[in-house]
mmCIF file of C-alpha atoms in Angstrom:
data_model
loop_
_atom_site.group_PDB
_atom_site.id
_atom_site.type_symbol
_atom_site.label_atom_id
_atom_site.label_comp_id
_atom_site.label_asym_id
_atom_site.label_seq_id
_atom_site.Cartn_x
_atom_site.Cartn_y
_atom_site.Cartn_z
ATOM 1 C CA MET X 1469 0.000 0.000 0.000
ATOM 2 C CA THR X 1470 2.337 2.684 1.235
ATOM 3 C CA LYS X 1471 5.213 0.427 2.205
ATOM 4 C CA GLY X 1472 8.688 1.891 2.086
ATOM 5 C CA LEU X 1473 7.639 5.284 3.391
ATOM 6 C CA THR X 1474 8.769 6.335 6.829
ATOM 7 C CA ALA X 1475 6.165 7.176 9.412
ATOM 8 C CA ARG X 1476 7.065 10.867 9.135
ATOM 9 C CA GLU X 1477 6.668 10.741 5.352
ATOM 10 C CA ARG X 1478 3.204 9.334 5.901
ATOM 11 C CA LEU X 1479 2.182 12.308 8.047
ATOM 12 C CA GLY X 1480 1.299 14.300 4.914
ATOM 13 C CA GLU X 1481 -0.992 11.485 3.794
ATOM 14 C CA MET X 1482 -2.678 11.451 7.189
ATOM 15 C CA VAL X 1483 -3.276 15.191 7.184
ATOM 16 C CA ALA X 1484 -4.867 14.842 3.748
ATOM 17 C CA VAL X 1485 -7.050 11.987 5.008
ATOM 18 C CA ARG X 1486 -8.194 14.154 7.912
ATOM 19 C CA ASP X 1487 -9.006 17.083 5.595
ATOM 20 C CA VAL X 1488 -10.978 14.823 3.229
ATOM 21 C CA HIS X 1489 -12.845 13.346 6.193
ATOM 22 C CA ASP X 1490 -13.746 16.875 7.333
ATOM 23 C CA VAL X 1491 -15.375 17.493 3.932
ATOM 24 C CA LEU X 1492 -17.382 14.250 4.184
ATOM 25 C CA VAL X 1493 -18.723 15.303 7.576
ATOM 26 C CA ARG X 1494 -19.286 18.886 6.437
ATOM 27 C CA TYR X 1495 -21.573 17.629 3.664
ATOM 28 C CA CYS X 1496 -23.749 15.865 6.269
ATOM 29 C CA ARG X 1497 -23.816 18.909 8.539
ATOM 30 C CA ALA X 1498 -24.768 21.180 5.645
ATOM 31 C CA LEU X 1499 -27.541 18.828 4.512
ATOM 32 C CA ASP X 1500 -29.009 18.080 7.943
ATOM 33 C CA ARG X 1501 -29.143 21.785 8.827
ATOM 34 C CA ALA X 1502 -30.126 22.838 5.250
ATOM 35 C CA ASP X 1503 -27.199 25.246 5.182
ATOM 36 C CA LEU X 1504 -26.704 26.433 1.605
ATOM 37 C CA ALA X 1505 -23.580 28.506 2.288
ATOM 38 C CA ARG X 1506 -21.864 25.581 3.957
ATOM 39 C CA MET X 1507 -22.907 23.148 1.231
ATOM 40 C CA GLU X 1508 -21.368 25.460 -1.373
ATOM 41 C CA THR X 1509 -17.938 24.793 0.189
ATOM 42 C CA VAL X 1510 -18.181 20.999 -0.239
ATOM 43 C CA TYR X 1511 -17.864 20.695 -4.036
ATOM 44 C CA TRP X 1512 -15.634 22.347 -6.629
ATOM 45 C CA PRO X 1513 -17.731 24.616 -8.872
ATOM 46 C CA ASP X 1514 -17.030 22.311 -11.850
ATOM 47 C CA GLY X 1515 -17.806 19.218 -9.783
ATOM 48 C CA GLU X 1516 -20.615 16.784 -10.484
ATOM 49 C CA ASP X 1517 -23.042 14.688 -8.503
ATOM 50 C CA VAL X 1518 -24.765 11.431 -9.483
ATOM 51 C CA HIS X 1519 -27.422 11.286 -6.801
ATOM 52 C CA GLY X 1520 -30.322 9.398 -8.392
ATOM 53 C CA ILE X 1521 -32.839 12.185 -7.791
ATOM 54 C CA TYR X 1522 -30.316 14.496 -9.476
ATOM 55 C CA VAL X 1523 -27.521 13.842 -11.963
ATOM 56 C CA GLY X 1524 -25.415 16.745 -13.145
ATOM 57 C CA ARG X 1525 -23.397 19.753 -12.104
ATOM 58 C CA ALA X 1526 -22.668 20.129 -8.404
ATOM 59 C CA SER X 1527 -23.238 23.891 -8.615
ATOM 60 C CA GLU X 1528 -26.854 23.161 -9.575
ATOM 61 C CA PHE X 1529 -27.238 20.182 -7.238
ATOM 62 C CA VAL X 1530 -26.353 22.265 -4.162
ATOM 63 C CA PRO X 1531 -29.277 24.765 -4.285
ATOM 64 C CA PHE X 1532 -31.587 21.975 -5.526
ATOM 65 C CA ILE X 1533 -30.933 19.622 -2.629
ATOM 66 C CA ILE X 1534 -31.010 22.317 0.065
ATOM 67 C CA SER X 1535 -34.434 23.510 -1.083
ATOM 68 C CA GLU X 1536 -35.834 20.007 -1.659
ATOM 69 C CA ILE X 1537 -34.699 18.572 1.656
ATOM 70 C CA THR X 1538 -36.809 20.985 3.694
ATOM 71 C CA ARG X 1539 -39.748 20.573 1.316
ATOM 72 C CA TYR X 1540 -39.800 16.772 1.725
ATOM 73 C CA PHE X 1541 -38.637 16.263 5.314
ATOM 74 C CA THR X 1542 -39.103 17.763 8.755
ATOM 75 C CA MET X 1543 -35.841 16.207 9.948
ATOM 76 C CA CYS X 1544 -33.029 14.163 8.542
ATOM 77 C CA THR X 1545 -29.799 12.666 9.825
ATOM 78 C CA HIS X 1546 -27.019 11.490 7.530
ATOM 79 C CA LEU X 1547 -24.409 9.282 9.174
ATOM 80 C CA VAL X 1548 -21.148 8.361 7.481
ATOM 81 C CA MET X 1549 -19.226 5.306 8.629
ATOM 82 C CA ASN X 1550 -16.556 2.914 7.297
ATOM 83 C CA VAL X 1551 -14.754 5.808 5.635
ATOM 84 C CA ASP X 1552 -12.035 4.440 3.356
ATOM 85 C CA ILE X 1553 -9.875 7.184 1.828
ATOM 86 C CA LYS X 1554 -7.031 6.714 -0.640
ATOM 87 C CA ILE X 1555 -4.741 9.646 -1.392
ATOM 88 C CA ASP X 1556 -2.699 10.043 -4.588
ATOM 89 C CA GLY X 1557 -0.975 13.426 -4.693
ATOM 90 C CA ASP X 1558 -3.637 16.086 -5.203
ATOM 91 C CA ARG X 1559 -6.351 13.524 -5.844
ATOM 92 C CA ALA X 1560 -8.231 11.201 -3.540
ATOM 93 C CA ALA X 1561 -10.962 8.580 -3.791
ATOM 94 C CA SER X 1562 -13.181 7.443 -0.973
ATOM 95 C CA GLU X 1563 -16.006 5.103 -0.087
ATOM 96 C CA SER X 1564 -18.194 6.040 2.883
ATOM 97 C CA TYR X 1565 -21.079 3.976 4.197
ATOM 98 C CA LEU X 1566 -24.248 6.045 4.561
ATOM 99 C CA TYR X 1567 -27.173 5.527 6.931
ATOM 100 C CA SER X 1568 -29.794 8.233 6.654
ATOM 101 C CA ALA X 1569 -33.014 8.579 8.627
ATOM 102 C CA CYS X 1570 -35.583 11.010 7.209
ATOM 103 C CA ARG X 1571 -38.902 12.074 8.706
ATOM 104 C CA VAL X 1572 -41.309 12.795 5.869
ATOM 105 C CA ARG X 1573 -43.305 16.030 5.999
ATOM 106 C CA ASN X 1574 -47.047 15.571 6.331
ATOM 107 C CA GLY X 1575 -48.652 15.435 2.921
ATOM 108 C CA MET X 1576 -45.460 14.384 1.133
ATOM 109 C CA ALA X 1577 -45.534 10.668 1.933
ATOM 110 C CA GLU X 1578 -47.363 9.544 -1.198
ATOM 111 C CA GLU X 1579 -44.999 11.424 -3.488
ATOM 112 C CA MET X 1580 -41.962 10.145 -1.600
ATOM 113 C CA LEU X 1581 -42.955 6.543 -1.057
ATOM 114 C CA GLY X 1582 -45.249 5.843 -3.983
ATOM 115 C CA SER X 1583 -48.968 5.168 -4.046
ATOM 116 C CA ARG X 1584 -48.768 1.383 -3.567
ATOM 117 C CA TYR X 1585 -47.117 1.563 -0.140
ATOM 118 C CA PHE X 1586 -49.116 4.638 0.855
ATOM 119 C CA GLY X 1587 -52.385 2.917 -0.095
ATOM 120 C CA GLN X 1588 -51.514 -0.280 1.770
ATOM 121 C CA LEU X 1589 -50.687 1.657 4.911
ATOM 122 C CA ALA X 1590 -53.862 3.724 4.734
ATOM 123 C CA ALA X 1591 -55.894 0.503 4.280
ATOM 124 C CA THR X 1592 -54.465 -0.914 7.541
ATOM 125 C CA GLY X 1593 -55.616 2.183 9.426
ATOM 126 C CA LEU X 1594 -52.038 3.229 10.181
ATOM 127 C CA ASP X 1595 -51.174 6.880 9.886
ATOM 128 C CA ALA X 1596 -49.651 6.934 6.440
ATOM 129 C CA ASP X 1597 -48.816 10.614 6.726
ATOM 130 C CA HIS X 1598 -46.301 10.228 9.553
ATOM 131 C CA GLU X 1599 -43.458 8.282 8.130
ATOM 132 C CA THR X 1600 -39.786 7.889 8.878
ATOM 133 C CA PHE X 1601 -37.651 5.961 6.468
ATOM 134 C CA VAL X 1602 -34.085 4.801 6.476
ATOM 135 C CA MET X 1603 -32.115 4.876 3.263
ATOM 136 C CA ALA X 1604 -28.675 3.285 3.362
ATOM 137 C CA GLY X 1605 -25.948 3.087 0.786
ATOM 138 C CA ARG X 1606 -22.537 4.439 0.012
ATOM 139 C CA TYR X 1607 -20.956 7.678 -1.144
ATOM 140 C CA LEU X 1608 -18.302 7.053 -3.782
ATOM 141 C CA ASP X 1609 -16.272 10.236 -4.072
ATOM 142 C CA ARG X 1610 -13.370 11.640 -5.986
ATOM 143 C CA PHE X 1611 -11.640 14.600 -4.420
ATOM 144 C CA GLU X 1612 -9.204 17.159 -5.773
ATOM 145 C CA ARG X 1613 -6.860 19.424 -3.844
ATOM 146 C CA ARG X 1614 -6.575 22.880 -5.346
ATOM 147 C CA ASP X 1615 -4.454 25.582 -3.759
ATOM 148 C CA GLY X 1616 -4.201 23.427 -0.636
ATOM 149 C CA GLU X 1617 -7.945 22.820 -0.223
ATOM 150 C CA TRP X 1618 -9.721 19.499 -0.695
ATOM 151 C CA ARG X 1619 -13.243 19.390 -2.159
ATOM 152 C CA ILE X 1620 -15.387 16.851 -3.979
ATOM 153 C CA LYS X 1621 -14.906 16.686 -7.749
ATOM 154 C CA ARG X 1622 -17.386 13.876 -8.321
ATOM 155 C CA ARG X 1623 -19.847 12.119 -6.040
ATOM 156 C CA MET X 1624 -21.925 9.028 -6.783
ATOM 157 C CA VAL X 1625 -24.506 7.714 -4.329
ATOM 158 C CA VAL X 1626 -25.047 3.944 -4.389
ATOM 159 C CA SER X 1627 -28.287 2.669 -2.812
ATOM 160 C CA ASP X 1628 -27.978 -0.582 -0.876
ATOM 161 C CA TRP X 1629 -31.273 -0.826 1.037
ATOM 162 C CA ASN X 1630 -34.115 1.134 2.565
ATOM 163 C CA ALA X 1631 -36.782 0.523 5.190
ATOM 164 C CA CYS X 1632 -40.042 2.458 5.463
ATOM 165 C CA HIS X 1633 -42.134 2.492 8.613
ATOM 166 C CA PRO X 1634 -44.894 4.618 10.095
ATOM 167 C CA SER X 1635 -43.163 6.876 12.588
ATOM 168 C CA ASN X 1636 -43.452 5.957 16.256
ATOM 169 C CA GLN X 1637 -41.801 9.187 17.253
ATOM 170 C CA ILE X 1638 -42.719 10.618 20.676
ATOM 171 C CA LEU X 1639 -41.795 14.225 21.342
ATOM 172 C CA ASP X 1640 -44.024 15.499 24.145
ATOM 173 C CA GLU X 1641 -44.523 12.587 26.507
ATOM 174 C CA GLY X 1642 -42.553 10.398 28.858
ATOM 175 C CA MET X 1643 -38.789 10.739 28.990
ATOM 176 C CA HIS X 1644 -38.769 12.045 25.434
ATOM 177 C CA LYS X 1645 -40.360 15.347 26.417
ATOM 178 C CA THR X 1646 -37.316 16.128 28.544
ATOM 179 C CA LEU X 1647 -34.902 15.584 25.668
ATOM 180 C CA ARG X 1648 -34.192 19.119 24.586
ATOM 181 C CA PRO X 1649 -32.995 20.939 22.578
ATOM 182 C CA ILE X 1650 -34.450 19.411 19.431
ATOM 183 C CA GLY X 1651 -32.414 19.711 16.239
ATOM 184 C CA GLU X 1652 -33.481 22.342 13.742
ATOM 185 C CA TRP X 1653 -32.999 23.383 10.162
ATOM 186 C CA GLY X 1654 -30.884 26.509 9.905
ATOM 187 C CA SER X 1655 -28.624 28.475 12.179
ATOM 188 C CA GLY X 1656 -30.960 28.227 15.173
ATOM 189 C CA ASP X 1657 -29.620 24.711 15.783
ATOM 190 C CA ALA X 1658 -27.464 24.342 18.873
ATOM 191 C CA ALA X 1659 -24.489 23.178 16.792
ATOM 192 C CA TYR X 1660 -23.856 26.688 15.489
ATOM 193 C CA ALA X 1661 -23.389 28.190 18.957
ATOM 194 C CA ASN X 1662 -20.976 25.341 19.681
ATOM 195 C CA GLU X 1663 -18.557 26.409 16.950
ATOM 196 C CA LEU X 1664 -15.434 28.038 18.301
ATOM 197 C CA ALA X 1665 -15.973 31.256 16.374
ATOM 198 C CA LEU X 1666 -19.310 31.803 18.147
ATOM 199 C CA TYR X 1667 -18.829 29.946 21.407
ATOM 200 C CA GLY X 1668 -17.256 32.865 23.310
ATOM 201 C CA GLU X 1669 -20.013 35.279 22.289
ATOM 202 C CA LYS X 1670 -22.956 33.134 23.300
ATOM 203 C CA ASN X 1671 -21.689 31.471 26.476
ATOM 204 C CA MET L 344 -12.452 23.938 6.023
ATOM 205 C CA ALA L 345 -9.082 25.442 6.900
ATOM 206 C CA THR L 346 -9.164 26.434 10.532
ATOM 207 C CA THR L 347 -8.351 29.951 11.666
ATOM 208 C CA HIS L 348 -7.935 29.018 15.303
ATOM 209 C CA THR L 349 -4.732 28.841 17.298
ATOM 210 C CA PRO L 350 -2.857 25.704 16.235
ATOM 211 C CA ALA L 351 -2.139 22.991 18.774
ATOM 212 C CA THR L 352 1.413 23.547 19.956
ATOM 213 C CA GLN L 353 2.313 20.226 21.532
ATOM 214 C CA THR L 354 5.453 18.579 20.215
ATOM 215 C CA VAL L 355 4.950 15.385 18.259
ATOM 216 C CA SER L 356 7.334 12.518 18.881
ATOM 217 C CA ASP L 357 8.252 9.812 16.388
ATOM 218 C CA ALA L 358 6.357 7.401 18.646
ATOM 219 C CA ASP L 359 3.208 9.523 18.290
ATOM 220 C CA ILE L 360 3.536 9.436 14.514
ATOM 221 C CA GLU L 361 4.147 5.672 14.486
ATOM 222 C CA ASP L 362 1.031 5.230 16.596
ATOM 223 C CA LEU L 363 -1.092 7.370 14.259
ATOM 224 C CA VAL L 364 0.136 5.498 11.191
ATOM 225 C CA ALA L 365 -0.599 2.146 12.843
ATOM 226 C CA ARG L 366 -4.111 3.290 13.738
ATOM 227 C CA ARG L 367 -4.822 4.386 10.179
ATOM 228 C CA ASP L 368 -3.564 1.056 8.791
ATOM 229 C CA ILE L 369 -5.591 -0.938 11.321
ATOM 230 C CA TYR L 370 -8.738 1.067 10.589
ATOM 231 C CA SER L 371 -8.244 0.278 6.888
ATOM 232 C CA VAL L 372 -8.262 -3.439 7.736
ATOM 233 C CA LEU L 373 -11.497 -3.014 9.720
ATOM 234 C CA THR L 374 -13.264 -1.327 6.796
ATOM 235 C CA ARG L 375 -11.765 -3.804 4.293
ATOM 236 C CA TYR L 376 -13.432 -6.642 6.214
ATOM 237 C CA CYS L 377 -16.827 -4.935 5.830
ATOM 238 C CA ARG L 378 -16.284 -4.288 2.133
ATOM 239 C CA ALA L 379 -15.212 -7.898 1.540
ATOM 240 C CA LEU L 380 -18.324 -9.159 3.302
ATOM 241 C CA ASP L 381 -20.844 -6.758 1.767
ATOM 242 C CA ARG L 382 -19.462 -7.187 -1.769
ATOM 243 C CA ALA L 383 -18.871 -10.943 -1.186
ATOM 244 C CA ASP L 384 -15.199 -10.882 -2.211
ATOM 245 C CA VAL L 385 -13.390 -13.943 -0.869
ATOM 246 C CA ASP L 386 -9.877 -12.874 -1.930
ATOM 247 C CA LEU L 387 -10.312 -9.509 -0.239
ATOM 248 C CA MET L 388 -11.641 -11.285 2.851
ATOM 249 C CA LYS L 389 -8.574 -13.522 3.027
ATOM 250 C CA SER L 390 -6.354 -10.416 2.985
ATOM 251 C CA VAL L 391 -7.940 -9.230 6.232
ATOM 252 C CA TYR L 392 -6.593 -12.091 8.398
ATOM 253 C CA TRP L 393 -3.240 -13.774 8.844
ATOM 254 C CA PRO L 394 -3.538 -17.296 7.393
ATOM 255 C CA ASP L 395 -2.930 -18.806 10.838
ATOM 256 C CA GLY L 396 -5.455 -16.434 12.432
ATOM 257 C CA SER L 397 -8.762 -17.438 13.956
ATOM 258 C CA ASP L 398 -12.324 -16.188 14.062
ATOM 259 C CA SER L 399 -14.944 -16.870 16.713
ATOM 260 C CA HIS L 400 -18.107 -15.731 15.005
ATOM 261 C CA GLY L 401 -20.909 -17.723 16.570
ATOM 262 C CA VAL L 402 -21.901 -19.316 13.270
ATOM 263 C CA PHE L 403 -18.237 -20.332 12.824
ATOM 264 C CA ASP L 404 -15.332 -20.876 15.208
ATOM 265 C CA GLY L 405 -11.948 -21.795 13.775
ATOM 266 C CA ASN L 406 -9.237 -20.979 11.241
ATOM 267 C CA ALA L 407 -9.566 -17.555 9.616
ATOM 268 C CA ALA L 408 -8.815 -18.688 6.034
ATOM 269 C CA GLU L 409 -11.544 -21.313 6.327
ATOM 270 C CA PHE L 410 -13.849 -18.705 7.849
ATOM 271 C CA ALA L 411 -13.266 -16.422 4.833
ATOM 272 C CA GLU L 412 -14.383 -19.179 2.427
ATOM 273 C CA PHE L 413 -17.314 -20.103 4.663
ATOM 274 C CA ILE L 414 -18.717 -16.654 5.323
ATOM 275 C CA VAL L 415 -18.446 -15.283 1.789
ATOM 276 C CA ARG L 416 -20.313 -18.354 0.480
ATOM 277 C CA GLU L 417 -22.957 -18.460 3.207
ATOM 278 C CA ILE L 418 -23.701 -14.759 3.313
ATOM 279 C CA GLN L 419 -24.889 -14.965 -0.295
ATOM 280 C CA GLU L 420 -27.049 -17.995 0.509
ATOM 281 C CA TRP L 421 -28.729 -16.380 3.499
ATOM 282 C CA PHE L 422 -29.096 -12.705 2.577
ATOM 283 C CA GLU L 423 -30.042 -10.600 -0.421
ATOM 284 C CA VAL L 424 -28.200 -7.559 0.929
ATOM 285 C CA THR L 425 -25.966 -6.845 3.913
ATOM 286 C CA MET L 426 -24.382 -3.699 5.297
ATOM 287 C CA HIS L 427 -21.818 -3.927 8.090
ATOM 288 C CA ALA L 428 -21.294 -0.434 9.466
ATOM 289 C CA ILE L 429 -18.625 0.188 12.099
ATOM 290 C CA MET L 430 -18.309 2.960 14.654
ATOM 291 C CA ASN L 431 -16.631 3.683 18.019
ATOM 292 C CA VAL L 432 -13.257 2.186 17.211
ATOM 293 C CA HIS L 433 -11.149 1.898 20.352
ATOM 294 C CA MET L 434 -7.548 0.853 19.698
ATOM 295 C CA GLU L 435 -4.459 0.091 21.725
ATOM 296 C CA VAL L 436 -1.206 -0.272 19.801
ATOM 297 C CA ASP L 437 1.874 -1.844 21.387
ATOM 298 C CA GLY L 438 4.784 -2.465 19.023
ATOM 299 C CA ASP L 439 3.759 -5.099 16.497
ATOM 300 C CA ARG L 440 0.565 -5.988 18.343
ATOM 301 C CA ALA L 441 -2.713 -4.159 18.684
ATOM 302 C CA ALA L 442 -6.078 -4.762 20.270
ATOM 303 C CA SER L 443 -9.305 -3.082 19.260
ATOM 304 C CA GLU L 444 -12.981 -2.947 20.082
ATOM 305 C CA THR L 445 -15.248 -1.788 17.245
ATOM 306 C CA TYR L 446 -18.978 -1.181 17.510
ATOM 307 C CA LEU L 447 -20.982 -2.830 14.742
ATOM 308 C CA PHE L 448 -24.415 -2.000 13.328
ATOM 309 C CA ALA L 449 -25.263 -4.537 10.639
ATOM 310 C CA TYR L 450 -28.289 -4.795 8.324
ATOM 311 C CA HIS L 451 -29.272 -8.131 6.761
ATOM 312 C CA LYS L 452 -32.099 -8.585 4.255
ATOM 313 C CA VAL L 453 -33.013 -12.253 4.605
ATOM 314 C CA ARG L 454 -33.789 -14.401 1.562
ATOM 315 C CA GLU L 455 -37.410 -15.478 1.631
ATOM 316 C CA GLU L 456 -36.605 -19.208 1.623
ATOM 317 C CA LYS L 457 -34.167 -18.808 4.542
ATOM 318 C CA ALA L 458 -36.418 -16.785 6.824
ATOM 319 C CA GLU L 459 -37.605 -19.623 9.049
ATOM 320 C CA GLU L 460 -34.075 -21.028 9.407
ATOM 321 C CA ILE L 461 -32.699 -17.634 10.386
ATOM 322 C CA PHE L 462 -35.491 -16.221 12.540
ATOM 323 C CA GLY L 463 -36.943 -19.434 13.965
ATOM 324 C CA SER L 464 -40.583 -20.448 13.902
ATOM 325 C CA THR L 465 -41.754 -18.340 16.878
ATOM 326 C CA TYR L 466 -40.979 -15.103 15.082
ATOM 327 C CA MET L 467 -42.308 -16.249 11.715
ATOM 328 C CA LYS L 468 -45.680 -17.374 13.115
ATOM 329 C CA ARG L 469 -46.273 -13.880 14.410
ATOM 330 C CA PHE L 470 -46.202 -12.523 10.871
ATOM 331 C CA ALA L 471 -48.185 -15.198 9.075
ATOM 332 C CA GLY L 472 -50.815 -13.365 7.012
ATOM 333 C CA LYS L 473 -49.856 -9.922 8.326
ATOM 334 C CA GLY L 474 -47.594 -7.073 7.388
ATOM 335 C CA LEU L 475 -47.065 -5.222 4.164
ATOM 336 C CA ASP L 476 -44.598 -7.642 2.652
ATOM 337 C CA PRO L 477 -44.396 -10.655 4.959
ATOM 338 C CA ALA L 478 -42.168 -12.530 2.533
ATOM 339 C CA HIS L 479 -39.215 -10.247 3.199
ATOM 340 C CA HIS L 480 -37.758 -9.493 6.579
ATOM 341 C CA HIS L 481 -34.566 -7.865 7.694
ATOM 342 C CA PHE L 482 -32.691 -7.778 10.939
ATOM 343 C CA PHE L 483 -30.241 -5.443 12.563
ATOM 344 C CA PHE L 484 -27.386 -6.944 14.533
ATOM 345 C CA GLY L 485 -25.827 -4.669 17.113
ATOM 346 C CA GLY L 486 -22.579 -5.848 18.593
ATOM 347 C CA ARG L 487 -18.823 -5.487 18.753
ATOM 348 C CA TYR L 488 -15.766 -6.872 17.039
ATOM 349 C CA LEU L 489 -13.020 -7.703 19.535
ATOM 350 C CA ASP L 490 -9.795 -8.004 17.556
ATOM 351 C CA GLN L 491 -6.174 -8.852 18.116
ATOM 352 C CA PHE L 492 -3.920 -7.558 15.338
ATOM 353 C CA GLU L 493 -0.351 -8.450 14.467
ATOM 354 C CA ARG L 494 2.080 -6.537 12.274
ATOM 355 C CA ARG L 495 4.288 -8.779 10.161
ATOM 356 C CA ASP L 496 6.792 -7.342 7.668
ATOM 357 C CA GLY L 497 5.135 -3.944 8.043
ATOM 358 C CA GLU L 498 1.589 -5.123 7.374
ATOM 359 C CA TRP L 499 -1.244 -5.203 9.910
ATOM 360 C CA ARG L 500 -3.830 -7.978 9.788
ATOM 361 C CA ILE L 501 -6.233 -9.604 12.215
ATOM 362 C CA PHE L 502 -4.796 -12.522 14.166
ATOM 363 C CA ARG L 503 -7.878 -13.230 16.230
ATOM 364 C CA ARG L 504 -11.433 -11.908 15.946
ATOM 365 C CA GLU L 505 -14.320 -12.477 18.310
ATOM 366 C CA VAL L 506 -17.822 -11.125 17.652
ATOM 367 C CA VAL L 507 -19.994 -10.124 20.605
ATOM 368 C CA MET L 508 -23.753 -9.702 20.147
ATOM 369 C CA ASP L 509 -25.364 -6.911 22.162
ATOM 370 C CA TRP L 510 -28.835 -6.774 20.588
ATOM 371 C CA ASN L 511 -30.799 -7.582 17.490
ATOM 372 C CA GLU L 512 -34.017 -6.323 15.972
ATOM 373 C CA ASN L 513 -36.095 -8.238 13.431
ATOM 374 C CA ARG L 514 -38.732 -6.659 11.203
ATOM 375 C CA PRO L 515 -40.747 -6.959 8.019
ATOM 376 C CA SER L 516 -38.581 -5.386 5.361
ATOM 377 C CA ASN L 517 -40.923 -2.687 3.980
ATOM 378 C CA GLU L 518 -38.427 -1.888 1.280
ATOM 379 C CA ILE L 519 -39.474 0.248 -1.681
ATOM 380 C CA LEU L 520 -37.263 0.004 -4.749
ATOM 381 C CA ASN L 521 -39.385 0.942 -7.739
ATOM 382 C CA GLU L 522 -41.800 3.640 -6.592
ATOM 383 C CA GLY L 523 -41.751 7.221 -5.383
ATOM 384 C CA MET L 524 -38.370 8.841 -4.770
ATOM 385 C CA PHE L 525 -36.800 5.417 -4.365
ATOM 386 C CA ALA L 526 -37.339 4.587 -8.042
ATOM 387 C CA THR L 527 -34.802 7.312 -8.876
ATOM 388 C CA LEU L 528 -32.099 6.121 -6.498
ATOM 389 C CA ARG L 529 -29.652 4.375 -8.786
ATOM 390 C CA PRO L 530 -27.227 2.728 -9.076
ATOM 391 C CA LEU L 531 -28.103 -0.039 -6.648
ATOM 392 C CA GLY L 532 -25.262 -1.752 -4.821
ATOM 393 C CA GLU L 533 -24.176 -5.190 -5.998
ATOM 394 C CA ARG L 534 -22.085 -8.101 -4.924
ATOM 395 C CA GLY L 535 -19.100 -8.954 -7.056
ATOM 396 C CA PRO L 536 -17.277 -6.970 -9.741
ATOM 397 C CA GLY L 537 -20.357 -5.029 -10.940
ATOM 398 C CA ASP L 538 -20.449 -2.682 -7.941
ATOM 399 C CA PRO L 539 -19.183 0.827 -8.806
ATOM 400 C CA VAL L 540 -16.794 0.906 -5.838
ATOM 401 C CA TRP L 541 -14.191 -1.018 -7.812
ATOM 402 C CA GLY L 542 -13.750 1.766 -10.350
ATOM 403 C CA ASN L 543 -13.522 4.486 -7.728
ATOM 404 C CA THR L 544 -9.767 5.132 -7.585
ATOM 405 C CA PRO L 545 -7.930 8.452 -7.245
#
């Protein structure tokens, strides 16, 4: 793999791996908070995204996905795991396992999940309009480093499985009503005040 | 994003760097195992263990090379799709040996004809005639990999693996592949050389 290099020579590789990993996590933060400005720093302007629901230029995918995500969902969480990054000079390739949980906005379930599933649920008397699904797959990315900064040049999302269930979410009863704050779209989320640049001002 | 904060000023010893490099190489072995399993690649799976290593996996307990053959064959017989996701990797590195504990969250979509064998009859009876798609069920396995690694000639591999089960959850699959938003989500993952991961190089 990288045999023959000294440990110190491999430090540069490890810094690059860390920087690439930061971009992978930043994508999830930008998406889950619907933060357009942050998402614009994830891809190179000439990058591309093959996302199933969208295939094309990253510069067009970014505003598309940030507006669609809040239209379809009231909450979503994108987890990346098993991150395997290979560095080759100013280029990198990575595979990241993805587990995403999305709570579908009322009224959007039929469009999201299709009429067959929606109809079956409604026929059982279950609340077809409150739905949380899990979609799992993998991000396959190619990165480029330009002027010292790593960003995605090309992303492909591979779908491995999904699971759709009526939501059993409890927000205002039992132990769950004590679990605050609740995550939010936008800069009102607690994560923003936890960033070092803001932490001193708000605490 | 490039940070604008005060850089950490601690000095870094050669031992620190050696430790970081070992951790990166060991983590790569942990993810390679998952890729080998989920893509059903027996050669890749054999490269995860030392040939004289062992695996105590519940369904198998013995030589690691034999385990690699066994699990890559059986996983395709039992499941349509698997995803082995790892988190919370705790490592200790000591010279040419290392020990790690890795949290595992694993999805398995069970083949219809294997459901009774895998879930047992008590579970299956509960779903007879019910559910949206009673033919297909999945389960989540929550547990931990307990590994002993050895470094030989500069390369880290697993010498001994033990899998601990903490919990599992079994459900009707309720998977949607060809309707709604899900109909657009392509490509689908595959086992074998057709999966797009193999072409994804720098």
